[in-house]
Tab-separated table of C-alpha atoms and ligand atoms in Angstrom:
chain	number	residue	atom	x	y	z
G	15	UNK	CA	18.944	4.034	17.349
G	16	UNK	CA	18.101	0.465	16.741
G	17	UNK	CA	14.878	0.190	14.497
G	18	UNK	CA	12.367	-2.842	13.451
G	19	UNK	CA	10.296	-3.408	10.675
G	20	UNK	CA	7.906	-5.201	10.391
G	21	UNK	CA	6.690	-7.411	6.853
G	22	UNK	CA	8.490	-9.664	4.858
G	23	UNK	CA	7.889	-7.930	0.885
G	24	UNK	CA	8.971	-5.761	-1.428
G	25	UNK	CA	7.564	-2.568	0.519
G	26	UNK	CA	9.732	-3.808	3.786
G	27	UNK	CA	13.086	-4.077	1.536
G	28	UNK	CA	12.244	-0.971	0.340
G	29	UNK	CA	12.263	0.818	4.058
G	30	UNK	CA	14.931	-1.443	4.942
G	31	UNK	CA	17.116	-0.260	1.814
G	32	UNK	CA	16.435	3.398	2.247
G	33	UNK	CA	16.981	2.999	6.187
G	34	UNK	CA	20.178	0.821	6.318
G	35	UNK	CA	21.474	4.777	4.798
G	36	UNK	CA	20.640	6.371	7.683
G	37	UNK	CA	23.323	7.487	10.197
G	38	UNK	CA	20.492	8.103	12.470
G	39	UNK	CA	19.769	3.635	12.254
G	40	UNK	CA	22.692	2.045	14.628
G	41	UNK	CA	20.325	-1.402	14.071
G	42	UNK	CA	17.802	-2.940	12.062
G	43	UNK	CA	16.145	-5.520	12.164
G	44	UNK	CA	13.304	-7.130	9.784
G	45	UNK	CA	10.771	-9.302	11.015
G	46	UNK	CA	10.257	-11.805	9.492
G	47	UNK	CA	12.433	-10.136	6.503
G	48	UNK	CA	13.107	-12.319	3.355
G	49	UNK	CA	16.424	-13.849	1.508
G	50	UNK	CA	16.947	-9.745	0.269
G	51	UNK	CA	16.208	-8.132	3.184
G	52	UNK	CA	19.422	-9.549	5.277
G	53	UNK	CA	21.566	-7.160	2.974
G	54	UNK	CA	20.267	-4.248	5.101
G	55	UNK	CA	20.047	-5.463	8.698
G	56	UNK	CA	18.582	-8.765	10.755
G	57	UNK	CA	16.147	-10.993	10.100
G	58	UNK	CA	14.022	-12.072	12.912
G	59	UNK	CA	12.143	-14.985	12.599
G	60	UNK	CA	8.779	-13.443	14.428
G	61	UNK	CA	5.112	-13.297	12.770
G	62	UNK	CA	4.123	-9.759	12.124
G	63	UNK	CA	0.937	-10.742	14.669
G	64	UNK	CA	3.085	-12.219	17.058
G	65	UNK	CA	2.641	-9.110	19.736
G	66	UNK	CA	4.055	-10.975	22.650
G	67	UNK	CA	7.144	-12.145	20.658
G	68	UNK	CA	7.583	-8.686	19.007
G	69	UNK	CA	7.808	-7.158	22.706
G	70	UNK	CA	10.084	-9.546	24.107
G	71	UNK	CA	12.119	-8.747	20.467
G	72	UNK	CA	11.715	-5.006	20.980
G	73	UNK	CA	12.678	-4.867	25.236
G	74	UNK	CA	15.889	-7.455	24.804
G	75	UNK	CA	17.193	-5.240	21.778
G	76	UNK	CA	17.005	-1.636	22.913
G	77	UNK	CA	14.636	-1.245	19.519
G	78	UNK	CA	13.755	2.167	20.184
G	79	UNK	CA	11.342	2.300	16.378
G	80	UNK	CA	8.990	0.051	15.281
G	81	UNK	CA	7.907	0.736	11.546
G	82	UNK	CA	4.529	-1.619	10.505
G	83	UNK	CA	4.858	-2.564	6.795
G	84	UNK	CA	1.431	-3.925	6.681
G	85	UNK	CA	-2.021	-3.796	7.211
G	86	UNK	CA	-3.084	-6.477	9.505
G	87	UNK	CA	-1.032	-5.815	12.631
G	88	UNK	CA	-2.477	-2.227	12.572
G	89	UNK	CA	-5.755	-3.010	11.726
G	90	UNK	CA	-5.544	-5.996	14.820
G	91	UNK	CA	-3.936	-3.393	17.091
G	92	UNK	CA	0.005	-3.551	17.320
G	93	UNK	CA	-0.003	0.500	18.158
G	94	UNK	CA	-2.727	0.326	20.679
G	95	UNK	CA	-0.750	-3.073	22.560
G	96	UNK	CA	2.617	-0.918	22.330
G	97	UNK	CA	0.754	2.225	24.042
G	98	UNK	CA	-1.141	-0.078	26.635
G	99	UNK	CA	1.983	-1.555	28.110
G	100	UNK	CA	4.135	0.242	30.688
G	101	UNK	CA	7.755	-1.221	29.161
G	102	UNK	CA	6.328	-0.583	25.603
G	103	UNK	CA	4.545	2.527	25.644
G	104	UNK	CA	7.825	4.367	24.876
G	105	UNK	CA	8.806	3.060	21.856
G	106	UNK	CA	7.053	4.845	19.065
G	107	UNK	CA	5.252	2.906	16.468
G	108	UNK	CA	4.981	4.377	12.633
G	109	UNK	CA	1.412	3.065	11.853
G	110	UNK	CA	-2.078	4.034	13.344
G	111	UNK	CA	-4.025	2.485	16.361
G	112	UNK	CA	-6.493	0.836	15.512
G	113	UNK	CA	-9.684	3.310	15.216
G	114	UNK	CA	-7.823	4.800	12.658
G	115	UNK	CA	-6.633	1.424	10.552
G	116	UNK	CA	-10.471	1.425	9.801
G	117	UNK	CA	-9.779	3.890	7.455
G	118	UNK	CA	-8.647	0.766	5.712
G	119	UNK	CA	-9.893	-2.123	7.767
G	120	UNK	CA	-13.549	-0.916	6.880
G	121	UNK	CA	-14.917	0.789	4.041
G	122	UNK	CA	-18.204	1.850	5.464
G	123	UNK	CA	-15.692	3.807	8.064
G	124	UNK	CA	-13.432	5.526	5.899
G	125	UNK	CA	-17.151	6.417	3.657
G	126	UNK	CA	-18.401	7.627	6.833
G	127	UNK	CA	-15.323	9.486	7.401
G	128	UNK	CA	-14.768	10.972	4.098
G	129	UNK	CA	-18.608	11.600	4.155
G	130	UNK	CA	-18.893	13.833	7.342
G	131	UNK	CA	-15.222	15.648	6.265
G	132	UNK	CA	-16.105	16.962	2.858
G	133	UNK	CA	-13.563	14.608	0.941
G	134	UNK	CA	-14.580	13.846	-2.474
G	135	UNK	CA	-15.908	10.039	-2.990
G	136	UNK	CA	-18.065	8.267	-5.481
G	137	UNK	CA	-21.765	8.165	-3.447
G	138	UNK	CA	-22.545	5.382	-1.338
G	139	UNK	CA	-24.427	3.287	0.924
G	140	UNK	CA	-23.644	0.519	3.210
G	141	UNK	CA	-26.093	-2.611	3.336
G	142	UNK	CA	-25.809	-5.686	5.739
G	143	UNK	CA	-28.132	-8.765	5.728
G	144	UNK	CA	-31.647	-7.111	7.181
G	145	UNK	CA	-31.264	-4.556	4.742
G	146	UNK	CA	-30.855	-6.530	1.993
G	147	UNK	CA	-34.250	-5.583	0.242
G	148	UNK	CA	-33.501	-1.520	0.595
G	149	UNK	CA	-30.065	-2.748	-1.297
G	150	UNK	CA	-31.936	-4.861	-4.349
G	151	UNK	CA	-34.040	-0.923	-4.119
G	152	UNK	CA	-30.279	1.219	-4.495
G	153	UNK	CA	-29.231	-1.045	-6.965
G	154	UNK	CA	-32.261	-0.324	-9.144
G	155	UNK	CA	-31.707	2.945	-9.287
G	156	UNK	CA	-27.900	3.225	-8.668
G	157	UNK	CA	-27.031	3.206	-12.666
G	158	UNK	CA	-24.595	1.328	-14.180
G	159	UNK	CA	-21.323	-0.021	-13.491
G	160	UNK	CA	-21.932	-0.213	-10.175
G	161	UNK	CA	-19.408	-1.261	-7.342
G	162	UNK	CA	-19.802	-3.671	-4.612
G	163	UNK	CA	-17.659	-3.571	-1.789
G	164	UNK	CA	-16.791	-5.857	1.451
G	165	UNK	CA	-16.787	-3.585	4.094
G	166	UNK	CA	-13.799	-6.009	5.652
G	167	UNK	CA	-10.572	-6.650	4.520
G	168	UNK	CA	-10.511	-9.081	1.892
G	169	UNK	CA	-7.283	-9.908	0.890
G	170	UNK	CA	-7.756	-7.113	-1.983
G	171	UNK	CA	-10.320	-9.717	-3.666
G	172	UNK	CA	-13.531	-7.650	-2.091
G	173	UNK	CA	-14.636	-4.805	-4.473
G	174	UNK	CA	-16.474	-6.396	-7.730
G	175	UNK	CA	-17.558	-4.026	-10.498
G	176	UNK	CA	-20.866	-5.061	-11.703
G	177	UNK	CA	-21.903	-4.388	-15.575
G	178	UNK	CA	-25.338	-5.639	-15.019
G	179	UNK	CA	-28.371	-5.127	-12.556
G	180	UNK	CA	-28.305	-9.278	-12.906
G	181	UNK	CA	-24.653	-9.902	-11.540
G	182	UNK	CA	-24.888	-6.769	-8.908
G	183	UNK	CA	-28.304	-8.326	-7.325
G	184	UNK	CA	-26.528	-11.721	-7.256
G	185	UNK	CA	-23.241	-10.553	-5.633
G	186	UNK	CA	-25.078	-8.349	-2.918
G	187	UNK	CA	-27.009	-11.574	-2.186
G	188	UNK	CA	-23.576	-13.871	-2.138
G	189	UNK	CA	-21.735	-11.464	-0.140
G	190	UNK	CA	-24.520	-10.651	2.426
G	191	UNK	CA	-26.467	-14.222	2.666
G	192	UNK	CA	-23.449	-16.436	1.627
G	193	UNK	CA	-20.145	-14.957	3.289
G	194	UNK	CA	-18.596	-14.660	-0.623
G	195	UNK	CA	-15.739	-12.866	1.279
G	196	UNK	CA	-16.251	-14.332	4.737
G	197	UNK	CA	-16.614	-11.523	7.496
G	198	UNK	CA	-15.706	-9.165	5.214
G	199	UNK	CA	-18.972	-8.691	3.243
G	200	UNK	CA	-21.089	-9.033	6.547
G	201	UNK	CA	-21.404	-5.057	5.472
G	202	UNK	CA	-21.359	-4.379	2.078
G	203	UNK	CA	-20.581	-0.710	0.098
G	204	UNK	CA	-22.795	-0.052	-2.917
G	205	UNK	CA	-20.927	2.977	-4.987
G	206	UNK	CA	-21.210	4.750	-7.786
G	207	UNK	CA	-18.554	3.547	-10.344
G	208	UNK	CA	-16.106	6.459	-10.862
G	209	UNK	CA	-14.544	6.978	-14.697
G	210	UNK	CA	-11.044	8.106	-15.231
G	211	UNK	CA	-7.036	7.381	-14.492
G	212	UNK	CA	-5.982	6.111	-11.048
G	213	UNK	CA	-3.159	7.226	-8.797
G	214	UNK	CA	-1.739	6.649	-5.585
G	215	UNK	CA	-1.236	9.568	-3.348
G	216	UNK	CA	1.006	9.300	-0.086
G	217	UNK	CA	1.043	11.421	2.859
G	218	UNK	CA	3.195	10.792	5.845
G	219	UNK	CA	1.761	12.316	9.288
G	220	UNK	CA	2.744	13.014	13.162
G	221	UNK	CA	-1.235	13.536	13.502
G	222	UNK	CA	-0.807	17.162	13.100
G	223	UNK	CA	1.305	18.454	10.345
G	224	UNK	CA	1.981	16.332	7.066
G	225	UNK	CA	4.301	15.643	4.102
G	226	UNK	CA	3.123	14.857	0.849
G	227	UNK	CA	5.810	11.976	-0.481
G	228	UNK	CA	6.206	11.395	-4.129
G	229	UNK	CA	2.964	9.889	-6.092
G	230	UNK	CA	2.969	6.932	-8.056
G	231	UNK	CA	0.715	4.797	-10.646
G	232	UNK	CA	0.380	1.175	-9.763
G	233	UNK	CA	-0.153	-1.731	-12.303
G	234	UNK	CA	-2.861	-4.575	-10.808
G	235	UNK	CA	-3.832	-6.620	-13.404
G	236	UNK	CA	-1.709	-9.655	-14.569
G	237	UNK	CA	-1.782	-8.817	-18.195
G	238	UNK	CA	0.042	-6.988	-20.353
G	239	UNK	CA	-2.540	-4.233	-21.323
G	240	UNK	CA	-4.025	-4.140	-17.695
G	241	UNK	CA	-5.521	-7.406	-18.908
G	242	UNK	CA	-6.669	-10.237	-16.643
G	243	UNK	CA	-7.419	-10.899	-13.114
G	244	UNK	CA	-6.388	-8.697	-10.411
G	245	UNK	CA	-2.920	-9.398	-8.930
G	246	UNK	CA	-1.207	-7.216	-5.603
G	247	UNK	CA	0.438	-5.107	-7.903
G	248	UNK	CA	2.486	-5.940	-11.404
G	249	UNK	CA	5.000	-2.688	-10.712
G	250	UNK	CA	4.232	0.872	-10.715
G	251	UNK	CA	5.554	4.223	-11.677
G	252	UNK	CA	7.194	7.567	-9.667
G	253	UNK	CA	6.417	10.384	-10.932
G	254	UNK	CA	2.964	10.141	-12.748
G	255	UNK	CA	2.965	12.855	-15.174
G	256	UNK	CA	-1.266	13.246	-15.165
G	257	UNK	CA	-0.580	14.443	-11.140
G	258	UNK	CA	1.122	17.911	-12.427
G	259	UNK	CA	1.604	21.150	-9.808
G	260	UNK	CA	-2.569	21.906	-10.568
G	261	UNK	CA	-3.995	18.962	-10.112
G	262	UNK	CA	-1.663	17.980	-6.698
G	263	UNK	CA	-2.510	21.356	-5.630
G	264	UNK	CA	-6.140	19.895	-5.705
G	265	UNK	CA	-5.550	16.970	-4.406
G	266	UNK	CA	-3.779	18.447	-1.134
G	267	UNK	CA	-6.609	21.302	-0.624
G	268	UNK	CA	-9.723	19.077	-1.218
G	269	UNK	CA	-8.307	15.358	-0.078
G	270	UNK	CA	-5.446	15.653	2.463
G	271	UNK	CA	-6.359	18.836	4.436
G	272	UNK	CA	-9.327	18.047	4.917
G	273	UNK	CA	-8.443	14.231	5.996
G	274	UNK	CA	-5.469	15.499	8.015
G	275	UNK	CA	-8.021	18.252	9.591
G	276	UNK	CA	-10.755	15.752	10.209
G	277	UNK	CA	-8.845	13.255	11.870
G	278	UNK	CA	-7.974	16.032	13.968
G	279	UNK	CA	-11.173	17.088	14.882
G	280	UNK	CA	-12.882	14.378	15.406
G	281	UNK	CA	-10.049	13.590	18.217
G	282	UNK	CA	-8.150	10.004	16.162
G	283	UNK	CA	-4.809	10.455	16.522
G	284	UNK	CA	-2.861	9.360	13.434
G	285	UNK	CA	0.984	8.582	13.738
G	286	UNK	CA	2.210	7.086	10.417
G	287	UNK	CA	1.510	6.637	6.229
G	288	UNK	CA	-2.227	7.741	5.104
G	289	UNK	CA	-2.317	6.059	1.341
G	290	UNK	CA	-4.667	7.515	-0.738
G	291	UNK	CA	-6.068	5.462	-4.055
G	292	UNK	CA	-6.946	8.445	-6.545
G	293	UNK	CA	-9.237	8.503	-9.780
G	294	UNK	CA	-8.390	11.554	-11.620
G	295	UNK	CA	-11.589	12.173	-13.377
G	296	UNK	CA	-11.527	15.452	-15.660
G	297	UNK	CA	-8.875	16.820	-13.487
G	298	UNK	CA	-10.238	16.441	-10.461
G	299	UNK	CA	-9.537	13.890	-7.936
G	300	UNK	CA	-11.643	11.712	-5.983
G	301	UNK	CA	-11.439	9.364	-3.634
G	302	UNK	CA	-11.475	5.608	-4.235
G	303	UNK	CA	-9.991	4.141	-0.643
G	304	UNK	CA	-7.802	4.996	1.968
G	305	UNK	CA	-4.883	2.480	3.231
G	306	UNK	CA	-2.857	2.762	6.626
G	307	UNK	CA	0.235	1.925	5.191
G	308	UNK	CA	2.174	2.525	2.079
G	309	UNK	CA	1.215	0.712	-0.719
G	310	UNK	CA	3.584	-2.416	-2.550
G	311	UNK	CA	4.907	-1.854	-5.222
G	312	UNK	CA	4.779	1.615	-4.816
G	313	UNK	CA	6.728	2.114	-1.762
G	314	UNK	CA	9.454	0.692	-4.123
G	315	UNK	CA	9.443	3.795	-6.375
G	316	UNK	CA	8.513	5.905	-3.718
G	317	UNK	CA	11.621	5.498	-1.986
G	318	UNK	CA	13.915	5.626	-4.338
G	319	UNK	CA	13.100	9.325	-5.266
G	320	UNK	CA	13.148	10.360	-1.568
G	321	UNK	CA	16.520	12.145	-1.168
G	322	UNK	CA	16.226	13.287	2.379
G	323	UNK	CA	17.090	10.996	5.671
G	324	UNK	CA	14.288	9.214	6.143
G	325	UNK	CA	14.471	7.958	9.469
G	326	UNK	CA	14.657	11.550	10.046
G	327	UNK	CA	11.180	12.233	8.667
G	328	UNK	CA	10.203	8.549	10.876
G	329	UNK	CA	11.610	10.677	13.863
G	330	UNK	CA	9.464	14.132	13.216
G	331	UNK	CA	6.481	11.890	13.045
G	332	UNK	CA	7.152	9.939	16.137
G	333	UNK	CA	7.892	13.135	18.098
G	334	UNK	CA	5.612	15.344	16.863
G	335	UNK	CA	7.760	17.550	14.820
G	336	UNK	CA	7.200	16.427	11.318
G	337	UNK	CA	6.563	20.289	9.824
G	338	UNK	CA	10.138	20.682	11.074
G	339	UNK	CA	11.602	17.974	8.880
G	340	UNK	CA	13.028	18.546	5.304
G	341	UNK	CA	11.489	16.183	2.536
G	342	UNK	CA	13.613	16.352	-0.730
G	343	UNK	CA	12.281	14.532	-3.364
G	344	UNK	CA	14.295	13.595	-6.451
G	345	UNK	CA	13.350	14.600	-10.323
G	346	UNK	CA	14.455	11.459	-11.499
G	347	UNK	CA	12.113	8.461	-12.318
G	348	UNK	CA	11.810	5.683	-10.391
G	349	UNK	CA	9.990	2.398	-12.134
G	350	UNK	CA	9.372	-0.931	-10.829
G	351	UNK	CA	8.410	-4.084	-12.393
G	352	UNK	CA	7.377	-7.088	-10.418
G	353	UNK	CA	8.728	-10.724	-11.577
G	354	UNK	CA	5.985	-12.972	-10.133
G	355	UNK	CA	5.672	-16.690	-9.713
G	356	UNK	CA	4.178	-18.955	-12.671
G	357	UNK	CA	0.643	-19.831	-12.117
G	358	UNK	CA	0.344	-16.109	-9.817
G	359	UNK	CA	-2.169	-14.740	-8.843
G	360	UNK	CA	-3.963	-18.562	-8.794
G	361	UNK	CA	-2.318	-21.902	-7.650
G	362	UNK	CA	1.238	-20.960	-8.028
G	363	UNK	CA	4.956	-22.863	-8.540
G	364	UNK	CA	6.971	-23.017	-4.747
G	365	UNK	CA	10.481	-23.392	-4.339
G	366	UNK	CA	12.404	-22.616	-7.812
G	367	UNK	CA	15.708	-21.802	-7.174
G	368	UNK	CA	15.968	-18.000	-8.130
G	369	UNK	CA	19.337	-17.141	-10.476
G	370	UNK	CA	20.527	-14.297	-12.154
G	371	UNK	CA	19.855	-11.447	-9.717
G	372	UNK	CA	23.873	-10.705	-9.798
G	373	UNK	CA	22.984	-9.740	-13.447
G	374	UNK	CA	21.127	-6.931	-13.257
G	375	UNK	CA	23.053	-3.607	-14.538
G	376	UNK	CA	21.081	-0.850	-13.215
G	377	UNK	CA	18.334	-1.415	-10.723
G	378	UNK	CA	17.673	-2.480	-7.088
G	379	UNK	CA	16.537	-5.935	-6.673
G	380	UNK	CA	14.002	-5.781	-3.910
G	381	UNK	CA	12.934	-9.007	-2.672
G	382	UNK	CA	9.071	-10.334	-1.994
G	383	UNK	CA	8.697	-13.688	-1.713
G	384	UNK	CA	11.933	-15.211	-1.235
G	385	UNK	CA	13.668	-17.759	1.056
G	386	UNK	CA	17.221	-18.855	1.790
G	387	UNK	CA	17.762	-22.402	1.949
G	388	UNK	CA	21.503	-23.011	2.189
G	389	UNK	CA	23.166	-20.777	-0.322
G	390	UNK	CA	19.966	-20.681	-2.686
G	391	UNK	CA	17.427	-17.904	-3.067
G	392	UNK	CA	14.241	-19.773	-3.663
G	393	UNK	CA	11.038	-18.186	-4.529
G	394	UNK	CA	8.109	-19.184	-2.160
G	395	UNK	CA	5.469	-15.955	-2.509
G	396	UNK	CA	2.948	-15.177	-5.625
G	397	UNK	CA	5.317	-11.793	-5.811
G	398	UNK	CA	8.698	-13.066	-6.207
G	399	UNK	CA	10.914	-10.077	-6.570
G	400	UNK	CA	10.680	-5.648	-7.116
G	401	UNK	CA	12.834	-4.620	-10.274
G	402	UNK	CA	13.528	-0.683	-9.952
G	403	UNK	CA	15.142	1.501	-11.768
G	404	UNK	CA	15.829	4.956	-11.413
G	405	UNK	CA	17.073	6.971	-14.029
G	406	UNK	CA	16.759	11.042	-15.527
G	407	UNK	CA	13.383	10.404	-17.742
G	408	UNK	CA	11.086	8.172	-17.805
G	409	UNK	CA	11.934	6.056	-20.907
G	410	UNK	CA	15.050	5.033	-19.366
G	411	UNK	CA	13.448	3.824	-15.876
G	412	UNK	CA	10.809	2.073	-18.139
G	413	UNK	CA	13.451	0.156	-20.014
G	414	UNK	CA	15.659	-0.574	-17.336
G	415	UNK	CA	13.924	-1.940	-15.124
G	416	UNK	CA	11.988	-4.017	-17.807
G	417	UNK	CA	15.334	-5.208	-19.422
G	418	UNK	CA	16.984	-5.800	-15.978
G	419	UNK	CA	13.575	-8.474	-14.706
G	420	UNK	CA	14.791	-10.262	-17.640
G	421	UNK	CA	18.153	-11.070	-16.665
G	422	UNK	CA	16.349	-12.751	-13.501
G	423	UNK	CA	15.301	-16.282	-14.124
G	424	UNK	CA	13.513	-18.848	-11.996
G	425	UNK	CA	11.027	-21.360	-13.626
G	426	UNK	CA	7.797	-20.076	-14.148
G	427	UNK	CA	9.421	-16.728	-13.943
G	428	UNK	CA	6.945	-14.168	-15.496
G	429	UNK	CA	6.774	-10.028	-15.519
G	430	UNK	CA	4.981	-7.357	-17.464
G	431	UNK	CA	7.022	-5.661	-20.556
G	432	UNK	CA	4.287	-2.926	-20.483
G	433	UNK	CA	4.689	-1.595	-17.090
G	434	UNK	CA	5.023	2.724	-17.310
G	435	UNK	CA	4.371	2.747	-20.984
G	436	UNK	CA	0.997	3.929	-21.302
G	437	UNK	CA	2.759	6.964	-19.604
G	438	UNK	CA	5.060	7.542	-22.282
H	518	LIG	P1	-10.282	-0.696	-3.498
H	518	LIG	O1	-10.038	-1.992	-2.771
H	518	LIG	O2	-11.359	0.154	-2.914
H	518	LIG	O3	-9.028	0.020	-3.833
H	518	LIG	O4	-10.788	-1.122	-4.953
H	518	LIG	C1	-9.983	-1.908	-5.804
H	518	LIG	C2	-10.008	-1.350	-7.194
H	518	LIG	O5	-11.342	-1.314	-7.696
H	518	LIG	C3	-9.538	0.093	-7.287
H	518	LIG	O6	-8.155	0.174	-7.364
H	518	LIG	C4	-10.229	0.567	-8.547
H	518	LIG	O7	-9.517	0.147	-9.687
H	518	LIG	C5	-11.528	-0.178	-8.510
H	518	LIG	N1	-12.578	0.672	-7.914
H	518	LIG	C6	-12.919	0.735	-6.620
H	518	LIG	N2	-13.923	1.617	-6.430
H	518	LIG	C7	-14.214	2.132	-7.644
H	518	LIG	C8	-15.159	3.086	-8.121
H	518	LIG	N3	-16.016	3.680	-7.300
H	518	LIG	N4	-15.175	3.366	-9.429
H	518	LIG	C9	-14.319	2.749	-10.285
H	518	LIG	N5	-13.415	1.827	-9.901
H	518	LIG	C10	-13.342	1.521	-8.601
């Protein structure tokens, strides 16, 4: 079968990597792809909210999959478009329609959701601009940290954890009064602040049955010592030794049943990746948000340690048959570190000729933000390029892939030595 992707970072060379090995994939095609992702298949030069272009893409090339990297096309309705047209409603889609991106596209939804399904969350309430004064009233009594969220997506710059009554009072009246985050914060979350260690859980679902793919730890903050401001995501880490047989056993009875369950119940059908961001706190996990897609860079680990076909696993969830499918996930670890441009995540350096990559001993290279122009790579995005490594234990991964994004140079080249060792 011919299959497209659609994204252009690390996550998409990660599916592309793992689906190039398929001997289900005849085809595969990337849009729009970057300089790394042409290893594995096409790159088509389409936006990933271009739905017109994407079906006249998808009819003249017998593309008979279409797997949404993503957020945004979900969250704007790529599945729904695909299901409303009589030539397109055929071709499965691996990503929810959009009632269901809210999970991620608004936080006041997946609250709600989590809320009326028993799934564990920090408590909450959702404010807008008349109800301003009742939120000035939570906050007073709400204790501190507290966290403000944009309801809206926010290019991952909306949540803001406030130390003082002060700051919280003055961001609630920025983000409802003074668009701080545009749209976005035209609603905005006020929630308890949750202590304890973060992971990221990821389920894979036909709507009915799931699988529960390997978990990982992501790294956000620019700094070495999760110091800084908050970037995409600095690398992360497959398996995360904190999520042992107990607590996973926890997290799929209290979290993902009863997610799985309530989308069932309350009738939103759910084809695709349900990403769950974890706080472990004392063992127990609750929930800090849910994301319609797989996460980057986690997807980069993630992948790695899946052993099974996984365009097989694609196939059970666009048919319907996903408890039928075999998921065989690897012991080894899988560790990622992220080289990023100089200057990222502010103003950042364009265009520096990337060299080195032929280098690197032991990992996959999984290009972000990279271009070809002629015969160079050139680094164009804020993530530049996914260093992974996958090795027996988890010291080797670490150093690896660490030792490996240093044989990679570009100027302004920079990457976290730290990534996984907290874990150690
Ligand atoms: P979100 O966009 O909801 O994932 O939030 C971004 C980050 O803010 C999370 O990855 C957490 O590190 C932090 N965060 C969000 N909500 C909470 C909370 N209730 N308690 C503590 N930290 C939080």
């Amino acid at each position: 079968m011919n299959i497209l992707i659609l994204g252009s970072g690390g996550r998409e060379s990660a599916f592309a990597w793992k689906i190039s090995q398929s001997p289900k994939c005849d085809k595969l095609f990337i849009a729009p792809g970057n300089a790394g992702t042409g290893q594995y298949g096409t790159n088509v030069n389409l936006k990933v909210t271009d739905f017109d272009g994407i079906k006249a893409f998808a009819l003249g090339n017998d593309i008979k999959m279409v797997l949404v990297g993503p957020e945004e096309p979900l969250v704007k309705g790529i599945h729904d478009f695909f299901l409303a047209d009589e030539q397109l409603k055929n071709i499965p889609v691996i990503g929810p329609q959009q009632h269901a991106a809210q999970l991620e596209g608004s936080k006041d939804f997946s609250k709600a959701f989590m809320q009326r399904n028993g799934v564990p969350t920090a408590a909450s309430r959702t404010f807008t601009r008349d109800t301003l004064q009742e939120g000035f009233d939570y906050l007073a009594t709400a204790g501190l940290p507290v966290v403000l969220k944009a309801d809206g997506l926010a290019a991952g710059k909306g949540v803001l954890i406030c130390l003082t009554l002060e700051e919280a009072r003055q961001e609630l009246l920025e983000m409802l009064t003074e668009a701080k985050f545009g749209d976005a914060s035209s609603k905005v979350v006020i929630e308890q602040f949750l202590q304890g260690i973060e992971l990221s859980v990821f389920v894979m679902t036909d709507g009915n049955s799931y699988k529960v793919l390997p978990e990982a730890k992501d790294y956000k903050r620019i700094g070495e010592g999760d110091t800084g401001l908050n970037t995409g995501g600095m690398g992360s880490v497959s398996p995360v030794h904190f999520a042992d047989a107990a607590f996973m056993q926890k997290v799929e009875q209290k979290v993902i049943i009863p997610t799985v369950e309530g989308l069932k119940k309350e009738g939103i059908p759910y084809k695709g990746f349900i990403f769950i961001g974890l706080m472990n706190t004392h063992g127990e996990p609750w929930v800090i948000e849910y994301n319609c897609r797989m996460g980057d860079p986690e997807t980069e680990s993630v992948m790695p340690r899946i052993e099974s076909d996984f365009v097989d696993l694609l196939l059970g969830v666009a048919e319907g048959n996903l408890v039928e499918k075999e998921l065989v996930i690897s012991d080894k670890t899988a560790a990622t570190v992220v080289c990023v441009a100089g200057g990222y995540p502010g103003e950042y350096l364009k265009d520096k000729t990337i060299s080195g990559i032929e280098n690197v001993r032991d990992s996959h290279v999984f290009h972000a933000g990279t271009t070809l122009v002629g015969e160079d790579i050139k680094a164009v995005g804020g993530r530049v390029l996914a260093v992974t490594s996958l090795q027996d234990n988890m010291f080797d991964a670490l150093q690896q892939a660490t030792a490996d994004a240093a044989r990679i140079y570009y100027d302004g080249v920079y990457f976290r030595k730290d990534i996984g060792f907290d874990l150690l």
